[in-house]
Amino acid sequence: MAKMRTRLIGVLILLTASLTTRGAPSAAASPTAEGVAAAPPGSLWFDEQAATAFTVDHGRFTDGLGREVVLRGYNVSGETKLEENGGLPFASVADAEKSATALRALGGGNSARFLLSWAHAEPVRGQVDRAYLAAATAQMRAFIKAGIRVHPDFHQDLYSRYLFNEGSWYTGDGAPKWVVEAGGYPRESCGICLFWGQNITQNEAVKRATYDFWHNRGGVQDAFLATAQATMAYFAEHLDAAEFAAVAGFDPYNEPHAGTYDSGQTSRMWERDVLWPFYTRFRARMDAAGWQGKPAFVEPNLFWNSNLSFQKQEGGLLDAGAIGPRYVFNTHFYDQKAISGVFMWGKAKDGQYAGDFGTVRDRAAGAGTAAVVSEFGHPLTGTVSDKAPTVGKAMYQALDSRLPGAGWWSKPERSGPVLSGTQWQWDIYHGRHHELMNGNPGKVLTAADAWNDEDLSAVRLDDSGTAVLRQDGRLLDRIYPSATAGQTVAFTYEDRSRDGSTTLTWNPVPKSLPRVSELVGSGQYALLLWKSNASASPTELHLPASFDPARTTVVSDLGKAHGLPSYDRGTPIAAAPEPGGTGSRRLLLTAPNATVLHHALITNGAAAPSAELLQAAREELAAWSEGRG
């Protein structure tokens, strides 16, 4: 759902099959080859084994050590939807490396949804462009080397840019030109459309083309699946074993929608009878391409969780049954009310999206799998951009816990799992584009995202070419439990991000814990409750740049520390670099007892807490935690 939202969308489409000989493939080892690449900078003794696997186990993501994994990051990037760099996220591998380093070090991300273009992967029917795949592989590798897991996405919006003409108000991306030429579609027109996403349900050309894809008119869906298989096989062949292990899975189709329903068909019936069979076909293509151990990140009808009642449609893959571990429940969320400028007055508040994201948790649990919110965000300029700081905070809060901050401390065990998510979007070319909209030399787009008047990128390059954030770093660079040795019971993070000059504090430490409150003060803090699994490997939490290890305080049943020591095997509380050499850091908590509920408070609030304060806060937390088992 990327972006200027009503924007829910539906179809990507990528196409067909046989590999042409354009471009030389890179000469990397097969993922089945013997030997594993050298561990990346910052790696510790357990990191190599942790990186060997990524899968779904009992409704949660797990790594090669069986630890519960949370993915946090960004979509990389909407540049793929443009033509200026040939459907690639970046103009060069060097730019990809710059972006990946910034995503890790500034944005705090450990994952990226990596966009691909079907139109560029298969410009001629039946011929996959190996030069395009080689370039995409090299750029993807830059993120993997930075310690970032990726899941590719053959992206589509409004089916295809080739449905639109030079004078159009809007544009699309996805299907190649030859698909549209064969369709014989009417001239596109959205009528009175305030948002580009309205084309999904109002533009007859988009509706018919989308319908044809789902009904495989002219074998177009077959062609897409063949190209998807060829693409996945290329990645499996040209990434080495360690690199391929960092590929989390594949998103088959961005924001699916029927286009037009058949007579008597409901959205739920369409998911059951049309969308799910497509996913099973895609899953078979994954297996044939050597992706048997990786899940498909499948999306339901994009309107299933809209928070506008007139737009909402029944769905959420309700009839798919227990789909894990070969599938992940993958959804998007944008606050349509806030984006409309009409249906939500004022700013987002504490717990604003607890119900919406709780529904995501419930649907994933019902499907027996893990969930990821692979797109979320809010416009950063325009008439509703004043809501962005609070909408962003409320969305991250809802990813962390299904509880509002006001009630978290009283019943934290009701938090539910910490959700994975990738924000839309991470585009270092923000405001520096040179995109001929629909090929029109008289309509060169340079500003913002250069896409249908959207502006959602969290990053840009300054005049020196350095990546800088466009949103509050306190909001984006967050503590989260990236790998839990056991099971997460509850988690919260008070980021103290700003709305203008106002500090947003939605989860203050309760007055019943005065020494903990004194320790935290006006600083940021996180609190994790988890049951360990007696593993020798530690629980990991990402440490934002605002948490200098020398001034970070941890109070836990494992001990207490102000100023974190460097990690040494067996050290219960320590800090270490995150793999990838980007300068980002992690907190490592080693808990030996599998039968105990552990807790850890992490804060940067006190500059020099006394030993007495640390001990008093530890005793308060221990007493509070006793009733949580």
Tab-separated table of C-alpha atoms in Angstrom, residues 10-296:
chain	number	residue	atom	x	y	z
A	10	GLY	CA	-3.719	-4.629	-6.559
A	11	VAL	CA	-1.625	-6.373	-8.905
A	12	LEU	CA	1.792	-6.778	-9.967
A	13	ILE	CA	2.389	-8.945	-12.498
A	14	LEU	CA	5.548	-9.918	-13.727
A	15	LEU	CA	5.889	-12.100	-16.544
A	16	THR	CA	7.062	-14.991	-18.316
A	17	ALA	CA	9.824	-17.234	-18.567
A	18	SER	CA	12.730	-18.291	-20.626
A	19	LEU	CA	15.975	-16.601	-19.963
A	20	THR	CA	17.449	-14.569	-22.750
A	21	THR	CA	21.172	-14.115	-22.939
A	22	ARG	CA	21.155	-10.325	-22.484
A	23	GLY	CA	23.863	-9.399	-20.016
A	24	ALA	CA	26.384	-11.595	-18.296
A	25	PRO	CA	25.378	-13.285	-15.050
A	26	SER	CA	27.457	-12.634	-11.977
A	27	ALA	CA	29.757	-15.471	-11.044
A	28	ALA	CA	28.700	-16.165	-7.467
A	29	ALA	CA	28.494	-19.567	-5.891
A	30	SER	CA	25.295	-21.587	-5.701
A	31	PRO	CA	23.483	-21.484	-2.350
A	32	THR	CA	23.953	-25.236	-2.171
A	33	ALA	CA	27.698	-24.992	-2.649
A	34	GLU	CA	29.938	-26.153	0.142
A	35	GLY	CA	31.430	-23.536	2.408
A	36	VAL	CA	29.943	-20.404	3.904
A	37	ALA	CA	31.069	-16.887	3.212
A	38	ALA	CA	33.118	-15.137	5.864
A	39	ALA	CA	31.074	-13.617	8.662
A	40	PRO	CA	30.397	-9.886	8.141
A	41	PRO	CA	32.071	-7.246	10.322
A	42	GLY	CA	30.613	-7.115	13.830
A	43	SER	CA	29.753	-10.811	13.897
A	44	LEU	CA	30.067	-12.889	17.069
A	45	TRP	CA	30.354	-16.624	17.653
A	46	PHE	CA	26.605	-17.276	17.322
A	47	ASP	CA	25.852	-14.979	14.370
A	48	GLU	CA	26.854	-17.366	11.611
A	49	GLN	CA	24.506	-20.089	12.841
A	50	ALA	CA	21.727	-17.563	13.420
A	51	ALA	CA	22.011	-16.445	9.795
A	52	THR	CA	21.736	-19.941	8.322
A	53	ALA	CA	17.942	-20.013	8.429
A	54	PHE	CA	14.864	-17.836	8.507
A	55	THR	CA	11.518	-19.551	8.771
A	56	VAL	CA	8.121	-19.638	10.478
A	57	ASP	CA	7.782	-21.823	13.552
A	58	HIS	CA	4.572	-21.956	15.618
A	59	GLY	CA	3.395	-18.601	14.330
A	60	ARG	CA	6.632	-16.668	14.739
A	61	PHE	CA	9.690	-15.906	12.644
A	62	THR	CA	12.787	-17.795	13.790
A	63	ASP	CA	16.469	-17.792	12.896
A	64	GLY	CA	19.010	-20.624	12.707
A	65	LEU	CA	19.271	-20.672	16.511
A	66	GLY	CA	15.516	-20.985	16.940
A	67	ARG	CA	15.280	-17.445	18.316
A	68	GLU	CA	12.135	-15.412	17.780
A	69	VAL	CA	12.937	-12.788	15.130
A	70	VAL	CA	11.339	-9.387	14.540
A	71	LEU	CA	11.945	-7.681	11.198
A	72	ARG	CA	11.936	-3.891	11.153
A	73	GLY	CA	12.920	-1.753	8.225
A	74	TYR	CA	11.751	-0.025	5.079
A	75	ASN	CA	10.645	-0.498	1.482
A	76	VAL	CA	13.599	-0.088	-0.902
A	77	SER	CA	12.310	1.695	-2.802
A	78	GLY	CA	9.639	3.518	-4.818
A	79	GLU	CA	12.415	4.428	-7.248
A	80	THR	CA	11.732	0.985	-8.758
A	81	LYS	CA	8.358	2.287	-9.925
A	82	LEU	CA	10.065	4.993	-11.976
A	83	GLU	CA	11.831	4.748	-15.311
A	84	GLU	CA	14.830	6.963	-14.629
A	85	ASN	CA	16.979	4.076	-13.318
A	86	GLY	CA	15.512	1.340	-15.455
A	87	GLY	CA	13.170	-0.121	-12.847
A	88	LEU	CA	15.958	-0.613	-10.292
A	89	PRO	CA	16.002	0.823	-6.766
A	90	PHE	CA	19.351	2.515	-7.416
A	91	ALA	CA	21.434	4.025	-10.178
A	92	SER	CA	24.494	2.079	-9.005
A	93	VAL	CA	25.743	-0.465	-6.481
A	94	ALA	CA	27.580	2.384	-4.734
A	95	ASP	CA	24.255	4.133	-4.149
A	96	ALA	CA	22.775	0.867	-2.885
A	97	GLU	CA	25.629	0.545	-0.408
A	98	LYS	CA	25.146	4.130	0.777
A	99	SER	CA	21.429	3.521	1.231
A	100	ALA	CA	21.930	0.223	3.067
A	101	THR	CA	24.447	1.705	5.490
A	102	ALA	CA	22.094	4.592	6.260
A	103	LEU	CA	19.102	2.289	6.650
A	104	ARG	CA	20.984	0.327	9.299
A	105	ALA	CA	22.819	3.163	11.053
A	106	LEU	CA	20.240	5.988	10.835
A	107	GLY	CA	16.959	4.142	10.387
A	108	GLY	CA	17.654	1.258	12.751
A	109	GLY	CA	16.413	-1.324	10.251
A	110	ASN	CA	17.391	-4.971	10.001
A	111	SER	CA	15.230	-5.751	6.952
A	112	ALA	CA	14.165	-4.357	3.598
A	113	ARG	CA	11.293	-5.118	1.271
A	114	PHE	CA	13.217	-4.983	-1.989
A	115	LEU	CA	11.121	-3.837	-4.965
A	116	LEU	CA	11.487	-5.349	-8.426
A	117	SER	CA	9.903	-4.457	-11.771
A	118	TRP	CA	8.174	-7.068	-13.910
A	119	ALA	CA	8.202	-4.685	-16.875
A	120	HIS	CA	11.998	-4.574	-16.790
A	121	ALA	CA	12.502	-8.213	-15.885
A	122	GLU	CA	10.568	-9.304	-18.982
A	123	PRO	CA	10.393	-6.520	-21.560
A	124	VAL	CA	9.791	-9.100	-24.315
A	125	ARG	CA	7.364	-11.913	-23.754
A	126	GLY	CA	9.138	-15.099	-22.821
A	127	GLN	CA	12.549	-13.430	-22.465
A	128	VAL	CA	13.837	-12.550	-19.023
A	129	ASP	CA	16.425	-9.782	-19.065
A	130	ARG	CA	19.449	-11.255	-17.307
A	131	ALA	CA	21.207	-7.884	-17.269
A	132	TYR	CA	18.347	-6.472	-15.198
A	133	LEU	CA	18.437	-9.460	-12.837
A	134	ALA	CA	22.219	-9.169	-12.481
A	135	ALA	CA	21.927	-5.491	-11.539
A	136	ALA	CA	19.101	-6.219	-9.088
A	137	THR	CA	21.142	-9.009	-7.513
A	138	ALA	CA	24.172	-6.750	-7.048
A	139	GLN	CA	22.060	-4.054	-5.398
A	140	MET	CA	20.307	-6.589	-3.182
A	141	ARG	CA	23.698	-7.947	-2.158
A	142	ALA	CA	24.667	-4.491	-0.847
A	143	PHE	CA	21.865	-4.728	1.716
A	144	ILE	CA	22.694	-8.286	2.668
A	145	LYS	CA	26.337	-7.324	3.261
A	146	ALA	CA	25.144	-4.570	5.593
A	147	GLY	CA	23.471	-7.218	7.768
A	148	ILE	CA	19.972	-6.622	6.404
A	149	ARG	CA	17.513	-9.387	5.547
A	150	VAL	CA	15.597	-8.778	2.318
A	151	HIS	CA	12.352	-10.034	0.858
A	152	PRO	CA	11.874	-9.193	-2.824
A	153	ASP	CA	8.561	-7.871	-4.111
A	154	PHE	CA	7.524	-7.770	-7.763
A	155	HIS	CA	5.743	-4.477	-7.276
A	156	GLN	CA	2.680	-3.196	-9.094
A	157	ASP	CA	0.444	-0.164	-8.727
A	158	LEU	CA	-2.507	0.463	-11.063
A	159	TYR	CA	-1.348	-2.578	-13.014
A	160	SER	CA	1.017	-0.885	-15.486
A	161	ARG	CA	2.398	2.489	-16.515
A	162	TYR	CA	1.576	1.514	-20.091
A	163	LEU	CA	-2.150	1.923	-19.411
A	164	PHE	CA	-1.519	5.664	-19.053
A	165	ASN	CA	-0.711	8.197	-21.780
A	166	GLU	CA	1.539	11.230	-21.828
A	167	GLY	CA	-1.244	13.559	-20.767
A	168	SER	CA	-2.547	11.443	-17.909
A	169	TRP	CA	-2.919	12.855	-14.423
A	170	TYR	CA	-1.680	9.593	-12.927
A	171	THR	CA	0.669	6.735	-13.697
A	172	GLY	CA	1.164	3.111	-12.748
A	173	ASP	CA	3.797	0.403	-12.714
A	174	GLY	CA	4.009	-3.361	-13.007
A	175	ALA	CA	3.115	-5.212	-16.185
A	176	PRO	CA	5.267	-4.883	-19.318
A	177	LYS	CA	4.172	-2.957	-22.379
A	178	TRP	CA	3.468	-6.096	-24.384
A	179	VAL	CA	0.853	-7.189	-21.840
A	180	VAL	CA	-1.094	-3.948	-22.198
A	181	GLU	CA	-0.781	-3.911	-25.988
A	182	ALA	CA	-2.310	-7.385	-26.163
A	183	GLY	CA	-5.203	-6.408	-23.875
A	184	GLY	CA	-6.921	-3.809	-26.048
A	185	TYR	CA	-8.002	-1.771	-23.041
A	186	PRO	CA	-10.081	1.423	-23.181
A	187	ARG	CA	-8.498	4.815	-22.715
A	188	GLU	CA	-7.841	5.265	-19.036
A	189	SER	CA	-9.812	7.808	-17.048
A	190	CYS	CA	-10.385	8.057	-13.323
A	191	GLY	CA	-13.009	10.798	-13.533
A	192	ILE	CA	-13.087	12.912	-10.398
A	193	CYS	CA	-10.277	11.376	-8.359
A	194	LEU	CA	-8.675	13.219	-5.465
A	195	PHE	CA	-6.285	10.332	-4.735
A	196	TRP	CA	-4.453	8.173	-7.223
A	197	GLY	CA	-5.591	5.000	-5.495
A	198	GLN	CA	-9.157	5.693	-6.629
A	199	ASN	CA	-8.068	4.439	-10.058
A	200	ILE	CA	-8.288	0.921	-8.632
A	201	THR	CA	-12.069	1.022	-8.483
A	202	GLN	CA	-12.911	3.865	-10.910
A	203	ASN	CA	-10.549	3.579	-13.883
A	204	GLU	CA	-12.040	1.142	-16.387
A	205	ALA	CA	-8.707	0.401	-18.049
A	206	VAL	CA	-7.084	-0.496	-14.716
A	207	LYS	CA	-10.099	-2.559	-13.671
A	208	ARG	CA	-10.228	-4.585	-16.887
A	209	ALA	CA	-6.497	-5.194	-17.061
A	210	THR	CA	-6.455	-6.339	-13.436
A	211	TYR	CA	-9.434	-8.632	-14.048
A	212	ASP	CA	-7.690	-10.160	-17.055
A	213	PHE	CA	-4.609	-10.944	-15.016
A	214	TRP	CA	-6.551	-12.837	-12.385
A	215	HIS	CA	-8.461	-14.738	-15.072
A	216	ASN	CA	-5.289	-15.508	-17.013
A	217	ARG	CA	-6.550	-13.996	-20.237
A	218	GLY	CA	-4.092	-14.803	-22.979
A	219	GLY	CA	-1.940	-16.713	-20.499
A	220	VAL	CA	-0.747	-13.502	-18.843
A	221	GLN	CA	-0.725	-14.979	-15.332
A	222	ASP	CA	1.154	-18.013	-16.624
A	223	ALA	CA	3.735	-15.675	-18.124
A	224	PHE	CA	4.106	-13.771	-14.863
A	225	LEU	CA	4.612	-16.963	-12.882
A	226	ALA	CA	7.213	-18.197	-15.324
A	227	THR	CA	9.149	-14.950	-15.027
A	228	ALA	CA	8.854	-15.018	-11.245
A	229	GLN	CA	10.276	-18.545	-11.199
A	230	ALA	CA	13.128	-17.567	-13.504
A	231	THR	CA	13.881	-14.543	-11.319
A	232	MET	CA	13.934	-16.573	-8.113
A	233	ALA	CA	16.089	-19.234	-9.736
A	234	TYR	CA	18.539	-16.522	-10.821
A	235	PHE	CA	18.808	-15.180	-7.268
A	236	ALA	CA	19.285	-18.690	-5.868
A	237	GLU	CA	22.073	-19.345	-8.358
A	238	HIS	CA	23.899	-16.029	-8.123
A	239	LEU	CA	23.811	-15.379	-4.383
A	240	ASP	CA	26.195	-17.505	-2.344
A	241	ALA	CA	24.980	-19.693	0.523
A	242	ALA	CA	25.267	-17.042	3.227
A	243	GLU	CA	23.721	-14.348	1.023
A	244	PHE	CA	20.812	-16.533	-0.029
A	245	ALA	CA	20.154	-17.409	3.619
A	246	ALA	CA	19.565	-13.678	4.251
A	247	VAL	CA	16.668	-13.650	1.770
A	248	ALA	CA	13.642	-14.023	4.025
A	249	GLY	CA	11.055	-14.925	1.390
A	250	PHE	CA	9.183	-13.462	-1.562
A	251	ASP	CA	6.137	-11.184	-1.808
A	252	PRO	CA	4.213	-12.570	-4.819
A	253	TYR	CA	1.888	-9.664	-5.522
A	254	ASN	CA	1.538	-6.143	-4.165
A	255	GLU	CA	-1.911	-5.045	-2.976
A	256	PRO	CA	-4.113	-7.513	-4.818
A	257	HIS	CA	-7.621	-6.535	-5.870
A	258	ALA	CA	-10.101	-8.194	-8.223
A	259	GLY	CA	-10.462	-5.199	-10.523
A	260	THR	CA	-14.031	-6.284	-11.127
A	261	TYR	CA	-15.870	-9.079	-9.340
A	262	ASP	CA	-17.773	-11.721	-11.267
A	263	SER	CA	-21.544	-11.757	-10.960
A	264	GLY	CA	-22.532	-12.742	-7.419
A	265	GLN	CA	-18.933	-12.891	-6.259
A	266	THR	CA	-17.956	-11.302	-2.950
A	267	SER	CA	-14.489	-10.169	-1.918
A	268	ARG	CA	-14.198	-13.160	0.394
A	269	MET	CA	-15.199	-15.532	-2.404
A	270	TRP	CA	-12.658	-13.865	-4.694
A	271	GLU	CA	-9.886	-14.426	-2.146
A	272	ARG	CA	-10.900	-18.074	-1.796
A	273	ASP	CA	-11.499	-18.938	-5.441
A	274	VAL	CA	-9.071	-16.675	-7.313
A	275	LEU	CA	-6.392	-15.161	-5.093
A	276	TRP	CA	-5.490	-18.192	-2.979
A	277	PRO	CA	-5.145	-20.552	-5.971
A	278	PHE	CA	-2.760	-17.979	-7.450
A	279	TYR	CA	-0.682	-18.091	-4.274
A	280	THR	CA	-0.521	-21.878	-4.341
A	281	ARG	CA	0.696	-21.680	-7.935
A	282	PHE	CA	3.314	-19.112	-6.915
A	283	ARG	CA	4.360	-21.315	-3.998
A	284	ALA	CA	4.968	-24.200	-6.418
A	285	ARG	CA	7.143	-21.887	-8.525
A	286	MET	CA	9.158	-20.972	-5.434
A	287	ASP	CA	9.769	-24.629	-4.715
A	288	ALA	CA	10.818	-25.294	-8.298
A	289	ALA	CA	13.264	-22.365	-8.126
A	290	GLY	CA	15.029	-23.694	-5.028
A	291	TRP	CA	13.155	-21.608	-2.452
A	292	GLN	CA	11.558	-24.566	-0.639
A	293	GLY	CA	12.679	-23.398	2.809
A	294	LYS	CA	11.486	-19.801	2.410
A	295	PRO	CA	7.925	-18.543	2.967
A	296	ALA	CA	5.746	-16.646	0.533
